Short mmCIF file of C-alpha atoms in Angstrom, two decimals:
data_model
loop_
_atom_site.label_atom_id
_atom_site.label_comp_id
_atom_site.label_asym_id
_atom_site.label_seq_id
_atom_site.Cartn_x
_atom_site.Cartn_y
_atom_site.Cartn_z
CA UNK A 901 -16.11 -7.11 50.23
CA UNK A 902 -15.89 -9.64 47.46
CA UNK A 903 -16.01 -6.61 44.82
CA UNK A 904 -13.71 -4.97 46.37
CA UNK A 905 -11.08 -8.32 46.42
CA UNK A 906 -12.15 -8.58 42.89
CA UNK A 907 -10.96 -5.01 41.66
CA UNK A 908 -7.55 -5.79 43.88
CA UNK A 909 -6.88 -8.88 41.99
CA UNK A 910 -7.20 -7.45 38.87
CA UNK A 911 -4.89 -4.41 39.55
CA UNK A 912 -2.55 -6.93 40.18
CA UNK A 913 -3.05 -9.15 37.31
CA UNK A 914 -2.57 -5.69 35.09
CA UNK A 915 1.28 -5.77 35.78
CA UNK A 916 1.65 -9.65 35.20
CA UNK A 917 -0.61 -8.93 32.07
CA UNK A 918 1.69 -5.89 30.59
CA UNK A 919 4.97 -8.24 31.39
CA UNK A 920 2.79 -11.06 29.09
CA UNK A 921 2.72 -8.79 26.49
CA UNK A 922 6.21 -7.89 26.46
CA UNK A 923 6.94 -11.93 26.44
CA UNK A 924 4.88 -12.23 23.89
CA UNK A 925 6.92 -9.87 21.99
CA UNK A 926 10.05 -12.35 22.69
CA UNK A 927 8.33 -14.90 21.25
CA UNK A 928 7.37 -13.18 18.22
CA UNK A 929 11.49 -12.98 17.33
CA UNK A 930 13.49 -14.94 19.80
CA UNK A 931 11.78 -18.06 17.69
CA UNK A 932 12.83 -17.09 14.38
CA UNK A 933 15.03 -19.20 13.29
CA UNK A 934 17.15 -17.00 11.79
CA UNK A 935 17.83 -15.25 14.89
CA UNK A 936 17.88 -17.78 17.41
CA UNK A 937 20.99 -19.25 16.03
CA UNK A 938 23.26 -17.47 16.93
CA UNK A 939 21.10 -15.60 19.84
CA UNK A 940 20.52 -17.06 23.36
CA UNK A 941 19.46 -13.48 25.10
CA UNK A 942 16.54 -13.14 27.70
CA UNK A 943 15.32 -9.67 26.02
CA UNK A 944 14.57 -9.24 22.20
CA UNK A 945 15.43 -5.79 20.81
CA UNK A 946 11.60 -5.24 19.74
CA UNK A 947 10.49 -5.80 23.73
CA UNK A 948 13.35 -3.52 24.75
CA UNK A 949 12.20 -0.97 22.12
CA UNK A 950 8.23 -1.53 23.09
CA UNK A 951 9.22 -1.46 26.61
CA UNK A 952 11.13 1.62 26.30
CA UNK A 953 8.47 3.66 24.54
CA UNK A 954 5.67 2.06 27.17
CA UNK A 955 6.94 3.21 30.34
CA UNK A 956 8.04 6.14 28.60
CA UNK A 957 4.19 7.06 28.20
CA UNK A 958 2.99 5.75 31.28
CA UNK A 959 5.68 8.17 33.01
CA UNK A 960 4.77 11.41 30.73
CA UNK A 961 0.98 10.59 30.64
CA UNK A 962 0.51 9.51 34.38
CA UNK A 963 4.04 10.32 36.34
CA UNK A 964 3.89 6.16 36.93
CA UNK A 965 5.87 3.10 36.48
CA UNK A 966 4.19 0.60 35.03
CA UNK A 967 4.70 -1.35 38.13
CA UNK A 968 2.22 1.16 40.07
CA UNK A 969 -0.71 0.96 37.33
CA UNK A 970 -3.88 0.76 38.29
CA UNK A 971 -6.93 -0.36 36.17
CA UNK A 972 -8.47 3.41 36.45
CA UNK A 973 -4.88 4.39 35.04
CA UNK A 974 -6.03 2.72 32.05
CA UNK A 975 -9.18 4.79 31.30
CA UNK A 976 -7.43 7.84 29.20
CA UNK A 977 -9.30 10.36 26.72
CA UNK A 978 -8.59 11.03 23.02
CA UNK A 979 -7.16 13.95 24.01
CA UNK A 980 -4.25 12.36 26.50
CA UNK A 981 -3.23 10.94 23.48
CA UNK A 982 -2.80 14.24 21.05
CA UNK A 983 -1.62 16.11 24.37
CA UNK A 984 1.23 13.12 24.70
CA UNK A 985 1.73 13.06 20.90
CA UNK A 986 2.23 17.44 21.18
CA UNK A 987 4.85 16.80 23.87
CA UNK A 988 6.72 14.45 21.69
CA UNK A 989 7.09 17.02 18.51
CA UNK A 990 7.83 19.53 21.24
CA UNK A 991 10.48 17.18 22.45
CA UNK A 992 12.37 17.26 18.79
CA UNK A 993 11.09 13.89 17.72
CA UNK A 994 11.04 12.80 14.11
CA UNK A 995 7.30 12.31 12.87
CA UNK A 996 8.60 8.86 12.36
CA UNK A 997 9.50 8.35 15.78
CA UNK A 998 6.11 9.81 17.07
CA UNK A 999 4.11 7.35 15.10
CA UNK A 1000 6.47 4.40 16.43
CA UNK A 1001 6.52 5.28 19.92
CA UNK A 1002 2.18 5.65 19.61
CA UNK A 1003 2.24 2.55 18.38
CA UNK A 1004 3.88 0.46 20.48
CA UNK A 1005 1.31 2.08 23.13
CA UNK A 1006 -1.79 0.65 20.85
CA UNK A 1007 -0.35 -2.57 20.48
CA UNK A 1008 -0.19 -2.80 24.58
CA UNK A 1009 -3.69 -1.44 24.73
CA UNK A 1010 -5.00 -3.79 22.40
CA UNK A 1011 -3.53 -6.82 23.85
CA UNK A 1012 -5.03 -5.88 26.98
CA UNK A 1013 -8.46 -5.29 25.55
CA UNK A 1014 -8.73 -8.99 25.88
CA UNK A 1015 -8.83 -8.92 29.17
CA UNK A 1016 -10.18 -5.26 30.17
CA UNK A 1017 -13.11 -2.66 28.87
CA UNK A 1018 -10.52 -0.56 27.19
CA UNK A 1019 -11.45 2.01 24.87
CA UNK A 1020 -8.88 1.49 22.05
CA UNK A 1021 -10.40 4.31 19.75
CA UNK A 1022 -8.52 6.82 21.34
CA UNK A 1023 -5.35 6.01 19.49
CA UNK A 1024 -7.00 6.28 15.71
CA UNK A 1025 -5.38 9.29 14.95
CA UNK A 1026 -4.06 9.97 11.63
CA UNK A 1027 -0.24 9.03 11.28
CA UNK A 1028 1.75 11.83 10.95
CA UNK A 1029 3.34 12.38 7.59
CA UNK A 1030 6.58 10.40 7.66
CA UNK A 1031 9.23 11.80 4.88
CA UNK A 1032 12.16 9.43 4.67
CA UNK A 1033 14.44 12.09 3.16
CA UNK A 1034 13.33 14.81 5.45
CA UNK A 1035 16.73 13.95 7.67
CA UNK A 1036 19.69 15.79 6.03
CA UNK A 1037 22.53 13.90 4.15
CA UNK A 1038 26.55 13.28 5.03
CA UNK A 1039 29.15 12.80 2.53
CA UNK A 1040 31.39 10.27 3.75
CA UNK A 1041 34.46 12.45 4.46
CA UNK A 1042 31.71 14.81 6.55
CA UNK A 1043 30.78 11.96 8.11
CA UNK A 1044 34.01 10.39 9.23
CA UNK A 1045 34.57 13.70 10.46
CA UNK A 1046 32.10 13.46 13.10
CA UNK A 1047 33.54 10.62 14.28
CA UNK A 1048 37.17 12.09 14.52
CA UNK A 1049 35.40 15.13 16.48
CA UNK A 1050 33.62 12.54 18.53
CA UNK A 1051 36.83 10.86 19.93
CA UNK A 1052 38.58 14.56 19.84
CA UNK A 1053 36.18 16.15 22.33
CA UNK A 1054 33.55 13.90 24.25
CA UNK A 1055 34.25 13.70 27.72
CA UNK A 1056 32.55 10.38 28.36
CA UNK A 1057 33.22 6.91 26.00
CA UNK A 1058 35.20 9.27 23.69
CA UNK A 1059 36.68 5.76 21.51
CA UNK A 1060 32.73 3.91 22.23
CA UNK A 1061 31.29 6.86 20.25
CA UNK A 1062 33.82 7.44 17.48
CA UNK A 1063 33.23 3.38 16.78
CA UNK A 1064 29.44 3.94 17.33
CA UNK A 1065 29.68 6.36 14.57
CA UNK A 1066 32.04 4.08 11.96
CA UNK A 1067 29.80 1.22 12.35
CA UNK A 1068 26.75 2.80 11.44
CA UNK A 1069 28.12 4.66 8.82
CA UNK A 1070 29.65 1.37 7.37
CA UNK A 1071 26.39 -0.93 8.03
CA UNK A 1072 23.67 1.84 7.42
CA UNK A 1073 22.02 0.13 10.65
CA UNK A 1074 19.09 1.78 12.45
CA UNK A 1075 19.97 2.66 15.79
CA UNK A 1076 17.41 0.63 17.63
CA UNK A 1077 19.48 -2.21 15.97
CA UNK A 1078 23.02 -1.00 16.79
CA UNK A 1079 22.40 -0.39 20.86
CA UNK A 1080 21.24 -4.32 20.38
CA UNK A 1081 24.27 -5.75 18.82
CA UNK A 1082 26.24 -8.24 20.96
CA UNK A 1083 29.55 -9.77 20.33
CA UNK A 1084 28.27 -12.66 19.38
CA UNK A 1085 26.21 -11.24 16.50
CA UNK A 1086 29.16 -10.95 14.48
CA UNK A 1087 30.30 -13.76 12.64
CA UNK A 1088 33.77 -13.89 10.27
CA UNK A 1089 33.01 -14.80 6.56
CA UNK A 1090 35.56 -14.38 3.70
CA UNK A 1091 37.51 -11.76 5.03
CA UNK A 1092 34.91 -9.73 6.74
CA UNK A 1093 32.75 -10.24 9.49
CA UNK A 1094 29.17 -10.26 8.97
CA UNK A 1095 26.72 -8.72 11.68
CA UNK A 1096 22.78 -9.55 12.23
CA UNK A 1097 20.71 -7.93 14.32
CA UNK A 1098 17.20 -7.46 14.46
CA UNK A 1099 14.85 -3.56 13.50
CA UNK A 1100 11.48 -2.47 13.42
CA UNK A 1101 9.17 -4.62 13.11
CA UNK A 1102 11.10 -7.66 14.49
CA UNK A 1103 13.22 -7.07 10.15
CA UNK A 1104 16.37 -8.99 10.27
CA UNK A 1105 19.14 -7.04 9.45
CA UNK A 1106 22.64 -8.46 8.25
CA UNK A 1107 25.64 -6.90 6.44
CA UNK A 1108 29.13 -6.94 6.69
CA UNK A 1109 32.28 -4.80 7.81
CA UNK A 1110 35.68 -4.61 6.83
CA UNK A 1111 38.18 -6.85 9.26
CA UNK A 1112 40.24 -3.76 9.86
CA UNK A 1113 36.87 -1.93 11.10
CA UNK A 1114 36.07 -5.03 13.51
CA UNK A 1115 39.70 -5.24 15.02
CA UNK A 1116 38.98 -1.31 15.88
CA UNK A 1117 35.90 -2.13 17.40
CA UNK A 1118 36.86 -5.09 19.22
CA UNK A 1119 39.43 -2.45 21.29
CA UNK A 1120 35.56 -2.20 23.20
CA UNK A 1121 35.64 -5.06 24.78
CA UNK A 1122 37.96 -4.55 27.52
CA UNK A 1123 37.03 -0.60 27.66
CA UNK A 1124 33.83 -1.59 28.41
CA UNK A 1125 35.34 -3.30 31.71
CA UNK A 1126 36.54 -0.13 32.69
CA UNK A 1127 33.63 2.23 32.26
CA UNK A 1128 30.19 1.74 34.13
CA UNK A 1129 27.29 0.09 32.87
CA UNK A 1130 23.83 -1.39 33.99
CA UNK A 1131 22.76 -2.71 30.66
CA UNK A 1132 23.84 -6.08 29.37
CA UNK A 1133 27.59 -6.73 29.35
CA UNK A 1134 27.56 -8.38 26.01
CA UNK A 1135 26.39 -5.37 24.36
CA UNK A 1136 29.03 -3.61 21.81
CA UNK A 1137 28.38 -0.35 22.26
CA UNK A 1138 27.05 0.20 25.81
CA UNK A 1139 25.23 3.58 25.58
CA UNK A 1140 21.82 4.90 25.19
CA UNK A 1141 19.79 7.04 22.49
CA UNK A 1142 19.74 10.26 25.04
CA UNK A 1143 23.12 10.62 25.18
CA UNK A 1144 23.53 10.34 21.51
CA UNK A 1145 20.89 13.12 20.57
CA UNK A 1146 22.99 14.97 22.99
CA UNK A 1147 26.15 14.45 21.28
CA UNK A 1148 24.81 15.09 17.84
CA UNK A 1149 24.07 18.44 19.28
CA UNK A 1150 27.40 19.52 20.08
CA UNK A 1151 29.38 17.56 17.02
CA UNK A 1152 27.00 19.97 14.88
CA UNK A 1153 27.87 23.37 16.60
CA UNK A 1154 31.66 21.85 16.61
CA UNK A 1155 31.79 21.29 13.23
CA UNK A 1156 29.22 24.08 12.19
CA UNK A 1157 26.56 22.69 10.64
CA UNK A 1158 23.86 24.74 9.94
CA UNK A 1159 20.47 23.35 11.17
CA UNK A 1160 18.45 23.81 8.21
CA UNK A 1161 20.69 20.70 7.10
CA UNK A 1162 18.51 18.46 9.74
CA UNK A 1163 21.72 16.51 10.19
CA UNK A 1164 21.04 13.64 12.70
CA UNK A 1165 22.17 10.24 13.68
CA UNK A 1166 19.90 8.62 11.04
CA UNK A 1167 22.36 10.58 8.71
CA UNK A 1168 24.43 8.23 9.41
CA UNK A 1169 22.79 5.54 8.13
CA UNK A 1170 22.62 7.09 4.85
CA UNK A 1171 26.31 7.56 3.70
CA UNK A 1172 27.19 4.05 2.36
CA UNK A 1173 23.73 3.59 0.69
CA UNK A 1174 24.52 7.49 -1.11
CA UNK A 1175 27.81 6.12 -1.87
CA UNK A 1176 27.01 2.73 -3.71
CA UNK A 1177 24.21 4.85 -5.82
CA UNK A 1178 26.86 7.58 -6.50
CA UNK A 1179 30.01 5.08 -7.03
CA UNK A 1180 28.05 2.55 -9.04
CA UNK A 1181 24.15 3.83 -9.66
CA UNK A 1182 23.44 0.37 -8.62
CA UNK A 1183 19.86 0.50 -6.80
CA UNK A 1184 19.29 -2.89 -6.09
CA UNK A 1185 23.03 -3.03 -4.31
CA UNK A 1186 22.17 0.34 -2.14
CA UNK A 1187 18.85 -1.10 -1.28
CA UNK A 1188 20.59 -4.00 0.02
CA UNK A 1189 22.85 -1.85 1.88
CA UNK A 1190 19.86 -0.39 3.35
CA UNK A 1191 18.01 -2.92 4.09
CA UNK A 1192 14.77 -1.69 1.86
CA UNK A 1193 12.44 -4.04 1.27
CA UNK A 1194 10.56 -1.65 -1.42
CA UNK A 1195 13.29 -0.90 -3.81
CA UNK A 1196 10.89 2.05 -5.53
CA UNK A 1197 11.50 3.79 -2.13
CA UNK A 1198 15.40 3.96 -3.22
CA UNK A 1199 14.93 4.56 -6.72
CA UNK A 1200 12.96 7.33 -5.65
CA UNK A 1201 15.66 8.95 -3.74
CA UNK A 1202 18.04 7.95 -6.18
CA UNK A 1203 16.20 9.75 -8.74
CA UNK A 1204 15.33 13.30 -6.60
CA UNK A 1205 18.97 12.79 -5.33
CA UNK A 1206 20.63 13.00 -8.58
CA UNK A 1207 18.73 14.74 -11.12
CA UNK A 1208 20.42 17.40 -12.67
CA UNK A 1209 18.22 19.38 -14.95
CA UNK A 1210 20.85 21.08 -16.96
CA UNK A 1211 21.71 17.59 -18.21
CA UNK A 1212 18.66 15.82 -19.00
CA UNK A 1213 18.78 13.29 -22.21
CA UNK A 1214 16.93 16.28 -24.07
CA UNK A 1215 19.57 18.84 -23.18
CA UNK A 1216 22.69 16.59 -23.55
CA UNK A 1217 21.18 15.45 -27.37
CA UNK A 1218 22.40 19.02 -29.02
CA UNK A 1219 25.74 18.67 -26.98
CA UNK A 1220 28.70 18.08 -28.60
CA UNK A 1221 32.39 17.39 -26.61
CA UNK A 1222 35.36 18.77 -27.85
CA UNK A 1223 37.71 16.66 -27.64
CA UNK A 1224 40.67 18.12 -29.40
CA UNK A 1225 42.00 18.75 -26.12
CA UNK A 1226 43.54 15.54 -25.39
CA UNK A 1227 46.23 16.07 -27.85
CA UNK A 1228 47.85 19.01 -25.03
CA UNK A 1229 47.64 16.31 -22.32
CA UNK A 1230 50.58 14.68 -20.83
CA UNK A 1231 51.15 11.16 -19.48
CA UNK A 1232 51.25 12.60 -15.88
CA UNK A 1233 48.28 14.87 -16.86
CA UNK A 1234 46.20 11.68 -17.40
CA UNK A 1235 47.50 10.05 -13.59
CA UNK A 1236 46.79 12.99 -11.95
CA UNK A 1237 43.50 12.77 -13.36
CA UNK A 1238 43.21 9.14 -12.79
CA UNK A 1239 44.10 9.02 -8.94
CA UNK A 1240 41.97 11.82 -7.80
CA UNK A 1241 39.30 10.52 -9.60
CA UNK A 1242 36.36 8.50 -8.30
CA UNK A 1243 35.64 4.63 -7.23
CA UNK A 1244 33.86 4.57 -9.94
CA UNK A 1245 36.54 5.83 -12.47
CA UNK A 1246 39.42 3.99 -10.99
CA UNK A 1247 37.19 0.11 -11.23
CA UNK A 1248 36.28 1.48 -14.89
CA UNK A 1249 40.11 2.07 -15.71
CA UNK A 1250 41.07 -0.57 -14.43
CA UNK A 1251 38.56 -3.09 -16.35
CA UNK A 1252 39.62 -1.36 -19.47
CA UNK A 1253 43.20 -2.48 -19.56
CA UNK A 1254 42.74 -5.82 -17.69
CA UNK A 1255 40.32 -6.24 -20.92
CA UNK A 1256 42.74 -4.95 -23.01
CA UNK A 1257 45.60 -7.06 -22.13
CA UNK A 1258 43.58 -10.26 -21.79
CA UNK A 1259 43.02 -9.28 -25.77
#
């Protein structure tokens, strides 16, 4: 009888102990004091991620809410694992999002090791190979295009999901971090209004928009009134990842984009940093705008992005421009030239005679 009270008790205690984990999770961020100023929410995004992936498991691996666990629940093979891991890939996830989702899982399991005979060993699988560039890449006129098509055609939160789309192009935020942002995460500063929120591994993430783009946006506030909602009412963009994979789906056959170009909504994320390297070949600025911590990673990318072989400093040596040319050129030749030209050609212009005059 006492064994059996015992064994009760602790099936209860599991749920209380998985709910200690997640706070834990909020203590690990909602204490940084970089966040908590200008933060006062119950939920960090890393719990809401964790929590997310957890009961995700629980209800592929075991059909249960966490709420219904058991302690026997807990006793899973090796194999439950590479079974869950085969439905994710099968699902369409990213290797990246695979190895995130499994370990959010491992962390639970090993906090509760402290308390339980768990066998932990069943999640040391090796990672699956994670290629940062294997998602395909959107100019910025392609990608503003989505968001046109977006507000053109989506039945549901047509102006929510044209916005959605702006801002991450514009802040080259994760997801995970733009479903968290709240109104009071932005903050005006010079002319713009700066925005923090907080990525993987609990990573602060601030950059700025354009005022124009945060008038736009702030058109969500009272649409978000009008439209149902069970999440927090101080998020932005009130709408889930499902519903975006969906609609990435059908902007792609809209807009015709062949598959091979593994266009998603991490593409997104992408455009301003490809811009800055292509406007200004300034790494350390795109890294910025991306939020890399390693800034070989972007060099990298810069480097495989924009290699062109038929111009390499060996090649372009025995070159020689003919510039005899110019001579044929008229004044309106030259502005033509001038205004469909490039960021980059229009700041260089323009230094040149503000130099020139100054002289």
């Amino acid at each position: 009888m006492l064994a059996e009270n015992v064994i009760k008790l602790k099936e209860t205690n599991l749920y209380d102990d998985i709910m200690a984990y997640f706070d834990e999770l909020d203590n690990q961020v909602l204490n940084d004091d970089r966040y908590k100023k200008n933060n006062k929410q119950e939920k960090s995004p890393t719990r809401i991620s964790y929590e997310k992936n957890i009961r995700e498991f629980f209800r592929i691996v075991l059909n249960k809410e966490i709420e219904h666990l058991i302690i026997h629940d807990l006793d899973l093979k090796k194999r439950d694992i590479i079974s869950y891991r085969k439905q994710l890939l099968d699902n369409g996830n990213a290797n990246g999002t695979v190895n995130q989702k499994l370990s959010s899982v491992k962390s639970l399991f090993n906090f509760l090791s402290a308390e339980y005979e768990l066998n932990t060993a069943i999640f040391n699988l090796k990672r699956l190979k994670d290629n940062p560039n294997s998602y395909g890449h959107l100019s910025q006129t392609e990608a503003e295009r989505f968001a046109e098509v977006a507000f053109e055609t989506e039945r549901e939160k047509p102006y929510a999901k044209k916005m959605l789309i702006l801002f991450a192009i514009r802040s080259s935020f994760r997801i995970d971090v733009i479903l968290n942002i709240k109104w009071r995460d932005f903050e005006y500063v010079d002319g713009v209004y700066k925005v923090t929120g907080i990525g993987k591994g609990n990573k602060i993430n601030t950059n700025s928009i354009s005022a124009k783009l945060y008038e736009q946006i702030l058109v969500l506030k009272e649409l978000n009134k009008q439209t149902k909602w069970n999440g927090d009412p101080e998020l932005v963009f009130q709408i889930t990842e499902d519903p975006i994979n969906k609609m990435m789906k059908r902007l792609r056959e809209r807009l015709g984009i062949p598959k091979e170009r593994n266009i998603v909504f991490h593409s997104f994320r992408k455009v301003a940093i490809d811009w800055e390297l292509e406007m200004t070949g300034n790494v350390k600025s795109a890294a910025l705008q991306g939020n890399h911590s390693n800034i070989d990673t972007m060099w990298k990318h810069y480097v495989n992005k924009q290699r062109d072989f038929s111009q390499t400093p060996g090649v372009r040596m025995e070159q020689e421009i003919d510039l005899s040319f110019l001579d044929s050129l008229t004044v309106d030749d030259f502005k033509d030239f001038i205004r469909q030209g490039n960021y980059k050609l229009h700041v260089e212009i323009h230094n040149y005679f503000k130099k020139k005059h100054e002289n």
